[in-house]
Amino acid sequence: MKRLTAIAFVIALLVLALPAVSLAANPHPSGRIVVGMLGDAETLNPLLSENQNEQDILNGIFDNLLKVDDHGNFLPDLATQVPTIQNGGISKDGLVYTFHLRKDVKWHDGQPFTAKDVIFTWKTIMNPKVPVVSRSGFDKIAQMTAPDPYTVIMRLKEPFAPFLLNWSGPGIVPEHILAKVPADQITKAGAFSHHPIGTGPFMFKEWKSGSYVLLTANKNYFGQGPYLSEVVFKVVPDSNTLLTQLRTHEIDILPGAQPNQYSELTKIQGIKILKKDAAIYAHITPNTIKNPILADKRVRQALEYALPRQEIVAKVLGGIGRVASAASITPTNWAFNPNLKPYPFDLNKAKALLAEAGWKPGPDGILQKDGRPLKLTISTNAGNKTREMIEQIAQQYWRQIGVDLQIQNYEPTTFFGDILDHMKFDLALFAWVSPPDPDETTLYASWQIPDPATGNTNGQNYAGYKNPEIDKILKEAVATPDMAVRKKLYWREQEILHEDLPLLYLYYYQDIHAYNANLLNYRPSGTTVGNCWNIALWQLKK
């Protein structure tokens, strides 16, 4: 799910290659903001994180070499400037990247940040004993060296267009702490995952599992801010309760509110509402490895035809959203293919496809094949009312085409952890948050399929999808510096996905954020950059 266009070549993102300036930390932070979250974090180690709640928290604790703002601009973070060909940070052949580091950064325990930490972070990501989500992009680095404590030179094996994105989210970890930990102990359950030390504007103070994560101001922060003294990420595992707590001002921010809550949000005093198109799409992932029924493309197509997605957008989302055109590059992205249309709702077409696949009606109306009923189980994160309603709609309509759909939901950390990572599902309903770049290697490449049998959970191709042409396209698209060529490749990729349906695509999000009217500088991104990318600048109106 981490993707972006290489600034070095032709840019889809804007680069603000301004040198970092000395911005004194705010010596008098004040005020507390409470952010509501539907699910708890599973880890606070940025190398292991894979859900948006964690990313928002980590944006407060950690920094990376660069960051991306809410308009898609690269900004310096731990680096003093964004590398470009023009400033000498990227070689003309796109194979060498040079990062110059700030000299005024300290870890939260007072130790200095240096190039050693960057090199250690890369080596840790590449260590096969560490269960990172994906090594895509990092595996393109042939060599990383530090000619001095504040310069890092990265030599790539081959040009990789989205390379800067690898260094633009919360992610650098402290060598002086984690080098002492055996690699096989750097896990989601490990000590660092629950007591992180970063360089960010806020320091970790407390994590009460299932309840909240508390961050306090880092008064020695190298950048501007922080202006708040505390930020609390509060777990409220029910979307209706989140709305109630916003109304009673027990929480200050309701990020990504449910679309059907919009009318209620407009009635709450003392809040602002921000509505914007987001690079997020809801989908149902079919497990084609665990369940051979779903390995048949015709079955997947039948399920898509039998989903009343326009009805879902209208009735469940209150019209706030857009039916997906069966491709996961969203309309907000420069590589979106506008020629592809959504599958229409057509129960007869669905029935015909299932019949073509050899499924015949049984005595109870459920289809059968080789003595096996067409019985499937769908799962999502419990407490998400929108997704639970979609499950019920799917259950109702799929029953009309002879599919027995059972619902089995899980507590969020279990669903987004064990269930997805180890592919313990038939159908999984959730949403992907996309980065600014269209590279989808981690989602669709055959080498990104987790292998629960070996405990290898790297990659996010939870569908178990394999297509040699897709593999070829994904490799070519990240290796070319030409944006027009990349766009052509991604258009072809979307055509194939439209036919193959490795995911059952539902709808593109229109993100709704409701927040305390006295909170200044809240600028959610709508991509994997997250809602807290500028958390250092948040402040309460005096």
Coordinates of C-alpha atoms in Angstrom, one line a residue, residues 3-442:
R3 CA 3.4 4.0 -3.4
L4 CA 4.7 7.3 -5.0
T5 CA 6.3 8.9 -8.1
A6 CA 10.0 9.6 -8.1
I7 CA 10.7 13.3 -7.9
A8 CA 14.1 12.7 -9.5
F9 CA 12.6 12.1 -12.9
V10 CA 9.3 13.7 -13.9
I11 CA 7.2 14.7 -11.0
A12 CA 3.7 13.9 -10.1
L13 CA 4.3 15.4 -6.7
L14 CA 5.6 18.9 -6.3
V15 CA 9.0 19.1 -4.7
L16 CA 9.7 21.9 -2.2
A17 CA 13.4 21.5 -2.2
L18 CA 14.0 24.3 0.2
P19 CA 16.8 23.9 2.7
A20 CA 15.6 23.2 6.3
V21 CA 15.7 26.3 8.4
S22 CA 16.3 26.4 12.1
L23 CA 12.9 26.6 13.8
A24 CA 13.0 26.8 17.5
A25 CA 10.9 24.4 19.4
N26 CA 8.0 26.0 21.3
P27 CA 9.2 26.3 24.9
H28 CA 5.6 26.7 26.3
P29 CA 3.3 24.1 24.8
S30 CA -0.2 24.1 26.2
G31 CA -3.5 22.4 25.7
R32 CA -4.7 18.9 25.1
I33 CA -6.4 17.4 22.0
V34 CA -8.2 14.0 22.1
V35 CA -8.3 12.1 18.8
G36 CA -11.0 9.4 18.4
M37 CA -10.0 6.0 16.9
L38 CA -12.3 3.1 16.2
G39 CA -9.5 0.6 16.8
D40 CA -6.4 0.3 19.0
A41 CA -2.9 0.3 17.8
E42 CA -1.1 -3.1 17.5
T43 CA 2.4 -1.7 17.4
L44 CA 4.2 1.7 17.7
N45 CA 7.3 0.5 15.8
P46 CA 7.1 2.4 12.5
L47 CA 8.8 -0.5 10.7
L48 CA 6.0 -2.9 11.6
S49 CA 3.0 -0.7 11.3
E50 CA 0.3 -1.4 8.8
N51 CA -2.9 0.5 9.8
Q52 CA -3.8 4.2 9.6
N53 CA -4.5 4.6 13.4
E54 CA -0.9 3.6 14.1
Q55 CA 0.4 5.8 11.3
D56 CA -1.3 8.8 12.8
I57 CA 0.2 8.2 16.3
L58 CA 3.6 7.5 14.8
N59 CA 3.6 10.9 13.0
G60 CA 3.8 12.4 16.4
I61 CA 6.6 10.2 17.7
F62 CA 8.9 9.6 14.7
D63 CA 10.4 11.5 11.7
N64 CA 11.8 10.4 8.4
L65 CA 14.2 12.0 6.0
L66 CA 11.3 13.7 4.2
K67 CA 7.6 14.2 4.6
V68 CA 4.7 14.7 2.2
D69 CA 2.1 17.4 2.9
D70 CA -1.6 17.4 2.2
H71 CA -1.1 18.7 -1.3
G72 CA 1.5 16.1 -2.3
N73 CA 4.5 18.3 -1.8
F74 CA 7.8 16.7 -0.6
L75 CA 9.2 18.6 2.4
P76 CA 12.5 18.2 4.2
D77 CA 12.2 16.6 7.6
L78 CA 15.4 15.0 9.1
A79 CA 17.1 15.8 5.8
T80 CA 18.0 19.4 5.1
Q81 CA 16.6 19.4 1.6
V82 CA 14.7 17.2 -0.8
P83 CA 17.1 15.6 -3.2
T84 CA 16.7 16.5 -6.9
I85 CA 18.8 16.3 -10.0
Q86 CA 19.0 20.1 -10.0
N87 CA 20.5 20.3 -6.5
G88 CA 22.8 17.4 -7.0
G89 CA 20.9 15.1 -4.6
I90 CA 20.0 12.7 -7.4
S91 CA 22.4 11.5 -10.1
K92 CA 21.3 12.0 -13.7
D93 CA 21.0 8.3 -14.2
G94 CA 18.6 8.1 -11.2
L95 CA 20.8 5.5 -9.4
V96 CA 22.5 7.6 -6.6
Y97 CA 20.6 9.6 -3.9
T98 CA 22.4 11.8 -1.5
F99 CA 20.7 13.0 1.7
H100 CA 22.2 15.7 3.9
L101 CA 21.0 15.4 7.5
R102 CA 20.2 18.0 10.1
K103 CA 22.8 18.4 12.9
D104 CA 20.4 19.6 15.6
V105 CA 18.2 16.5 16.0
K106 CA 18.2 14.4 19.2
W107 CA 16.3 11.2 20.1
H108 CA 13.8 11.5 22.9
D109 CA 16.4 10.0 25.3
G110 CA 18.9 12.8 24.5
Q111 CA 21.2 10.8 22.1
P112 CA 22.1 12.5 18.8
F113 CA 20.5 11.4 15.5
T114 CA 23.1 10.6 12.9
A115 CA 23.6 8.8 9.6
K116 CA 24.1 5.5 11.5
D117 CA 20.4 5.5 12.4
V118 CA 19.4 5.8 8.7
I119 CA 21.7 2.9 7.7
F120 CA 20.6 0.8 10.6
T121 CA 16.9 1.4 9.7
W122 CA 17.5 0.2 6.2
K123 CA 19.4 -2.9 7.3
T124 CA 16.7 -3.7 9.8
I125 CA 14.0 -3.5 7.2
M126 CA 16.0 -5.8 4.9
N127 CA 16.7 -8.3 7.7
P128 CA 14.5 -11.4 6.9
K129 CA 14.1 -12.1 10.6
V130 CA 12.2 -8.8 11.1
P131 CA 8.5 -9.1 10.1
V132 CA 8.1 -5.8 8.2
V133 CA 5.0 -5.4 6.0
S134 CA 6.9 -4.8 2.8
R135 CA 10.5 -4.3 1.6
S136 CA 9.4 -2.8 -1.7
G137 CA 11.7 0.0 -2.7
F138 CA 14.2 -0.7 0.1
D139 CA 15.2 -3.8 -1.7
K140 CA 16.3 -1.6 -4.7
I141 CA 19.2 -0.3 -2.6
A142 CA 22.5 -1.9 -3.5
Q143 CA 24.6 0.0 -1.0
M144 CA 24.2 2.7 1.6
T145 CA 27.2 4.6 3.0
A146 CA 27.9 7.6 5.3
P147 CA 31.0 9.6 4.3
D148 CA 30.3 11.6 7.5
P149 CA 27.8 11.5 10.4
Y150 CA 25.4 13.8 8.5
T151 CA 25.5 12.5 5.0
V152 CA 23.9 9.4 3.6
I153 CA 24.5 8.1 0.1
M154 CA 22.2 5.4 -1.4
R155 CA 23.1 3.6 -4.5
L156 CA 20.3 1.7 -6.3
K157 CA 20.5 -1.5 -8.3
E158 CA 18.2 0.0 -10.9
P159 CA 16.1 3.2 -11.3
F160 CA 13.0 3.1 -9.0
A161 CA 10.6 5.9 -9.7
P162 CA 8.8 5.9 -6.3
F163 CA 12.0 5.8 -4.3
L164 CA 11.6 9.1 -2.3
L165 CA 8.3 7.8 -0.9
N166 CA 10.2 5.2 1.0
W167 CA 11.8 8.0 3.1
S168 CA 8.7 10.2 3.6
G169 CA 6.7 8.6 6.4
P170 CA 7.4 8.0 10.1
G171 CA 10.1 5.5 9.9
I172 CA 13.7 6.2 11.2
V173 CA 14.4 4.1 14.3
P174 CA 17.3 4.5 16.8
E175 CA 20.4 2.4 16.2
H176 CA 21.6 2.8 19.8
I177 CA 18.5 1.1 21.1
L178 CA 17.4 -1.5 18.6
A179 CA 21.0 -2.7 17.7
K180 CA 21.0 -4.3 21.1
V181 CA 17.8 -6.3 20.3
P182 CA 18.1 -9.6 18.4
A183 CA 16.4 -9.2 15.1
D184 CA 13.9 -12.0 15.8
Q185 CA 12.7 -10.0 18.8
I186 CA 11.9 -6.9 16.9
T187 CA 8.2 -7.7 16.7
K188 CA 4.8 -6.2 17.3
A189 CA 4.9 -7.6 20.8
G190 CA 8.5 -6.5 21.4
A191 CA 9.5 -3.9 24.0
F192 CA 10.2 -1.1 21.5
S193 CA 6.8 -1.6 19.9
H194 CA 5.2 -0.6 23.2
H195 CA 7.7 2.0 24.5
P196 CA 9.0 3.8 21.4
I197 CA 11.8 6.4 21.3
G198 CA 11.6 8.8 18.4
T199 CA 12.8 12.2 17.3
G200 CA 9.3 13.7 16.7
P201 CA 7.4 16.6 18.2
F202 CA 5.8 14.4 20.8
M203 CA 7.2 11.8 23.1
F204 CA 5.5 8.5 24.0
K205 CA 4.2 8.6 27.6
E206 CA 1.6 5.9 28.1
W207 CA -0.4 3.2 26.3
K208 CA -3.3 1.6 28.0
S209 CA -4.3 -1.2 25.7
G210 CA -7.8 -0.9 24.4
S211 CA -8.2 2.6 25.9
Y212 CA -5.7 5.2 24.8
V213 CA -2.2 6.2 23.8
L214 CA -0.9 9.4 25.4
L215 CA 1.8 11.6 23.8
T216 CA 3.5 14.6 25.5
A217 CA 5.3 17.6 24.0
N218 CA 9.0 17.2 23.1
K219 CA 10.3 20.6 24.2
N220 CA 13.7 19.8 22.5
Y221 CA 12.1 19.3 19.1
F222 CA 14.3 20.5 16.2
G223 CA 11.4 22.0 14.2
Q224 CA 8.6 24.4 14.7
G225 CA 6.3 23.5 17.6
P226 CA 4.9 21.5 19.2
Y227 CA 2.2 23.9 20.4
L228 CA 0.1 21.3 22.3
S229 CA 1.3 19.9 25.6
E230 CA -0.5 16.6 25.1
V231 CA -2.3 14.6 22.4
V232 CA -4.4 11.6 23.4
F233 CA -5.4 8.9 20.8
K234 CA -8.6 7.5 22.4
V235 CA -10.0 4.1 21.4
V236 CA -13.7 4.1 21.0
P237 CA -14.6 0.8 19.2
D238 CA -18.0 1.9 18.0
S239 CA -18.7 4.6 15.3
N240 CA -21.9 5.7 16.9
T241 CA -20.2 6.1 20.3
L242 CA -17.5 8.2 18.6
L243 CA -20.2 10.5 17.3
T244 CA -21.7 10.8 20.8
Q245 CA -18.3 11.6 22.3
L246 CA -17.7 14.3 19.7
R247 CA -21.1 15.8 20.6
T248 CA -20.2 15.7 24.3
H249 CA -16.7 17.0 23.6
E250 CA -15.0 14.0 25.1
I251 CA -13.1 13.8 21.9
D252 CA -11.9 16.8 19.8
I253 CA -11.3 15.1 16.4
L254 CA -13.4 12.5 14.6
P255 CA -11.2 11.6 11.6
G256 CA -12.9 9.7 8.8
A257 CA -16.4 9.9 10.1
Q258 CA -19.0 7.5 8.8
P259 CA -20.8 9.0 5.7
N260 CA -24.2 8.3 7.3
Q261 CA -23.2 10.5 10.2
Y262 CA -22.8 13.6 8.1
S263 CA -26.2 15.1 8.8
E264 CA -25.8 14.6 12.5
L265 CA -22.4 16.2 12.5
T266 CA -23.9 19.4 11.0
K267 CA -26.0 19.8 14.1
I268 CA -23.2 19.7 16.6
Q269 CA -22.1 23.1 18.0
G270 CA -18.5 24.0 18.3
I271 CA -17.0 21.8 15.6
K272 CA -15.8 22.3 12.0
I273 CA -16.5 19.8 9.2
L274 CA -14.1 19.1 6.4
K275 CA -15.3 17.0 3.4
K276 CA -12.8 16.1 0.7
D277 CA -12.1 13.4 -1.9
A278 CA -9.7 10.9 -0.4
A279 CA -7.4 8.3 -1.9
I280 CA -9.2 5.6 -0.1
Y281 CA -11.3 2.8 -1.4
A282 CA -13.5 0.1 0.3
H283 CA -13.3 -3.4 -1.1
I284 CA -13.7 -7.0 -0.3
T285 CA -10.6 -9.2 -0.5
P286 CA -11.3 -12.8 -1.6
N287 CA -8.8 -15.3 -0.3
T288 CA -8.0 -17.3 -3.5
I289 CA -5.5 -19.5 -1.7
K290 CA -7.5 -20.6 1.3
N291 CA -10.7 -21.0 -0.5
P292 CA -10.5 -22.6 -4.0
I293 CA -14.1 -21.4 -4.8
L294 CA -12.8 -17.9 -4.9
A295 CA -9.9 -18.8 -7.2
D296 CA -12.3 -19.0 -10.1
K297 CA -12.5 -15.5 -11.7
R298 CA -16.1 -16.2 -12.8
V299 CA -17.2 -16.6 -9.1
R300 CA -15.5 -13.3 -8.2
Q301 CA -17.2 -11.5 -11.1
A302 CA -20.6 -13.0 -10.1
L303 CA -20.2 -11.6 -6.6
E304 CA -19.3 -8.2 -8.0
Y305 CA -22.3 -8.2 -10.3
A306 CA -24.5 -9.1 -7.4
L307 CA -23.4 -6.3 -5.1
P308 CA -25.8 -3.3 -5.3
R309 CA -23.0 -0.8 -4.9
Q310 CA -25.1 2.2 -6.1
E311 CA -27.6 1.3 -3.4
I312 CA -24.8 1.0 -0.8
V313 CA -23.5 4.5 -1.7
A314 CA -27.0 6.0 -1.6
K315 CA -28.4 4.3 1.4
V316 CA -25.5 3.3 3.6
L317 CA -23.2 6.3 2.8
G318 CA -26.0 8.8 2.3
G319 CA -24.6 9.6 -1.1
I320 CA -21.2 10.5 0.2
G321 CA -18.9 8.4 -2.0
R322 CA -18.5 7.1 -5.5
V323 CA -19.0 3.6 -6.9
A324 CA -15.6 2.1 -7.7
S325 CA -14.8 1.2 -11.3
A326 CA -13.1 -2.0 -10.4
A327 CA -9.6 -0.7 -10.1
S328 CA -7.8 0.5 -7.0
I329 CA -6.0 3.5 -8.3
T330 CA -8.4 6.2 -7.2
P331 CA -9.8 9.2 -9.2
T332 CA -7.6 11.5 -7.1
N333 CA -4.5 9.9 -8.7
W334 CA -2.8 11.1 -11.9
A335 CA -2.7 7.5 -13.2
F336 CA -6.4 6.8 -12.8
N337 CA -8.0 5.3 -15.9
P338 CA -11.3 7.1 -16.6
N339 CA -12.3 4.7 -19.4
L340 CA -13.2 1.8 -17.0
K341 CA -16.8 1.7 -15.8
P342 CA -18.2 0.0 -12.7
Y343 CA -19.7 -3.4 -13.0
P344 CA -23.5 -2.9 -13.2
F345 CA -25.8 -4.5 -10.7
D346 CA -27.1 -7.6 -12.6
L347 CA -28.3 -10.6 -10.7
N348 CA -29.1 -12.5 -13.9
K349 CA -25.5 -12.0 -15.2
A350 CA -24.2 -13.2 -11.8
K351 CA -26.3 -16.4 -11.9
A352 CA -25.2 -17.1 -15.5
L353 CA -21.5 -16.8 -14.5
L354 CA -22.0 -19.2 -11.6
A355 CA -23.8 -21.6 -13.9
E356 CA -20.9 -21.4 -16.4
A357 CA -18.5 -22.1 -13.5
G358 CA -20.4 -25.4 -12.8
W359 CA -22.5 -24.4 -9.9
K360 CA -26.0 -25.9 -9.8
P361 CA -29.0 -25.2 -7.4
G362 CA -29.3 -27.4 -4.4
P363 CA -32.5 -28.5 -2.6
D364 CA -32.3 -25.5 -0.3
G365 CA -31.5 -22.9 -3.0
I366 CA -27.8 -22.8 -2.2
L367 CA -25.7 -23.6 -5.2
Q368 CA -23.6 -26.8 -5.2
K369 CA -20.6 -28.2 -7.1
D370 CA -19.1 -31.6 -6.6
G371 CA -21.2 -32.1 -3.5
R372 CA -19.9 -28.8 -1.9
P373 CA -22.2 -25.9 -1.2
L374 CA -21.3 -22.4 -2.2
K375 CA -20.8 -21.2 1.3
L376 CA -18.5 -18.3 2.2
T377 CA -17.7 -16.3 5.3
I378 CA -17.1 -12.5 5.3
S379 CA -15.2 -10.7 8.0
T380 CA -14.5 -7.1 9.0
N381 CA -13.5 -5.0 12.0
A382 CA -16.4 -5.2 14.5
G383 CA -17.9 -1.9 15.5
N384 CA -17.7 -0.3 12.1
K385 CA -21.4 0.2 11.5
T386 CA -21.0 1.0 7.8
R387 CA -19.1 -2.2 7.0
E388 CA -21.4 -4.2 9.1
M389 CA -24.4 -2.9 7.1
I390 CA -22.5 -3.7 3.8
E391 CA -22.0 -7.3 5.0
Q392 CA -25.7 -7.6 5.7
I393 CA -26.6 -6.2 2.2
A394 CA -24.1 -8.6 0.6
Q395 CA -25.6 -11.5 2.6
Q396 CA -29.1 -10.6 1.4
Y397 CA -28.3 -10.2 -2.3
W398 CA -25.8 -13.0 -2.6
R399 CA -28.4 -15.3 -1.2
Q400 CA -30.6 -14.5 -4.2
I401 CA -27.9 -15.9 -6.5
G402 CA -27.4 -19.1 -4.4
V403 CA -24.5 -18.0 -2.1
D404 CA -24.7 -18.8 1.6
L405 CA -22.8 -16.0 3.2
Q406 CA -21.9 -16.1 6.9
I407 CA -20.7 -13.1 8.9
Q408 CA -17.8 -13.5 11.3
N409 CA -16.3 -10.2 12.6
Y410 CA -13.3 -9.5 14.8
E411 CA -12.0 -6.9 17.2
P412 CA -10.0 -4.4 15.1
T413 CA -6.5 -5.3 16.2
T414 CA -7.2 -9.0 15.7
F415 CA -8.8 -8.4 12.3
F416 CA -6.0 -6.0 11.0
G417 CA -3.3 -8.2 12.6
D418 CA -3.7 -11.9 12.9
I419 CA -6.7 -12.4 10.5
L420 CA -5.2 -10.4 7.5
D421 CA -1.5 -11.2 8.1
H422 CA -2.1 -14.9 8.3
M423 CA -4.9 -14.9 5.7
K424 CA -7.5 -16.5 8.1
F425 CA -10.5 -15.4 6.1
D426 CA -12.6 -16.2 3.0
L427 CA -13.7 -12.6 2.3
A428 CA -12.3 -9.6 4.2
L429 CA -14.1 -6.2 4.0
F430 CA -12.0 -3.2 4.7
A431 CA -10.4 -0.2 3.0
W432 CA -7.0 0.7 1.6
V433 CA -5.5 4.1 2.0
S434 CA -3.3 4.9 -1.0
P435 CA -0.2 7.0 -1.1
P436 CA 0.3 9.6 -3.8
D437 CA 2.0 7.2 -6.2
P438 CA 0.2 4.6 -8.2
D439 CA 2.7 1.8 -7.7
E440 CA 0.7 -1.2 -6.4
T441 CA 3.4 -3.8 -6.1
T442 CA 2.7 -4.7 -2.5

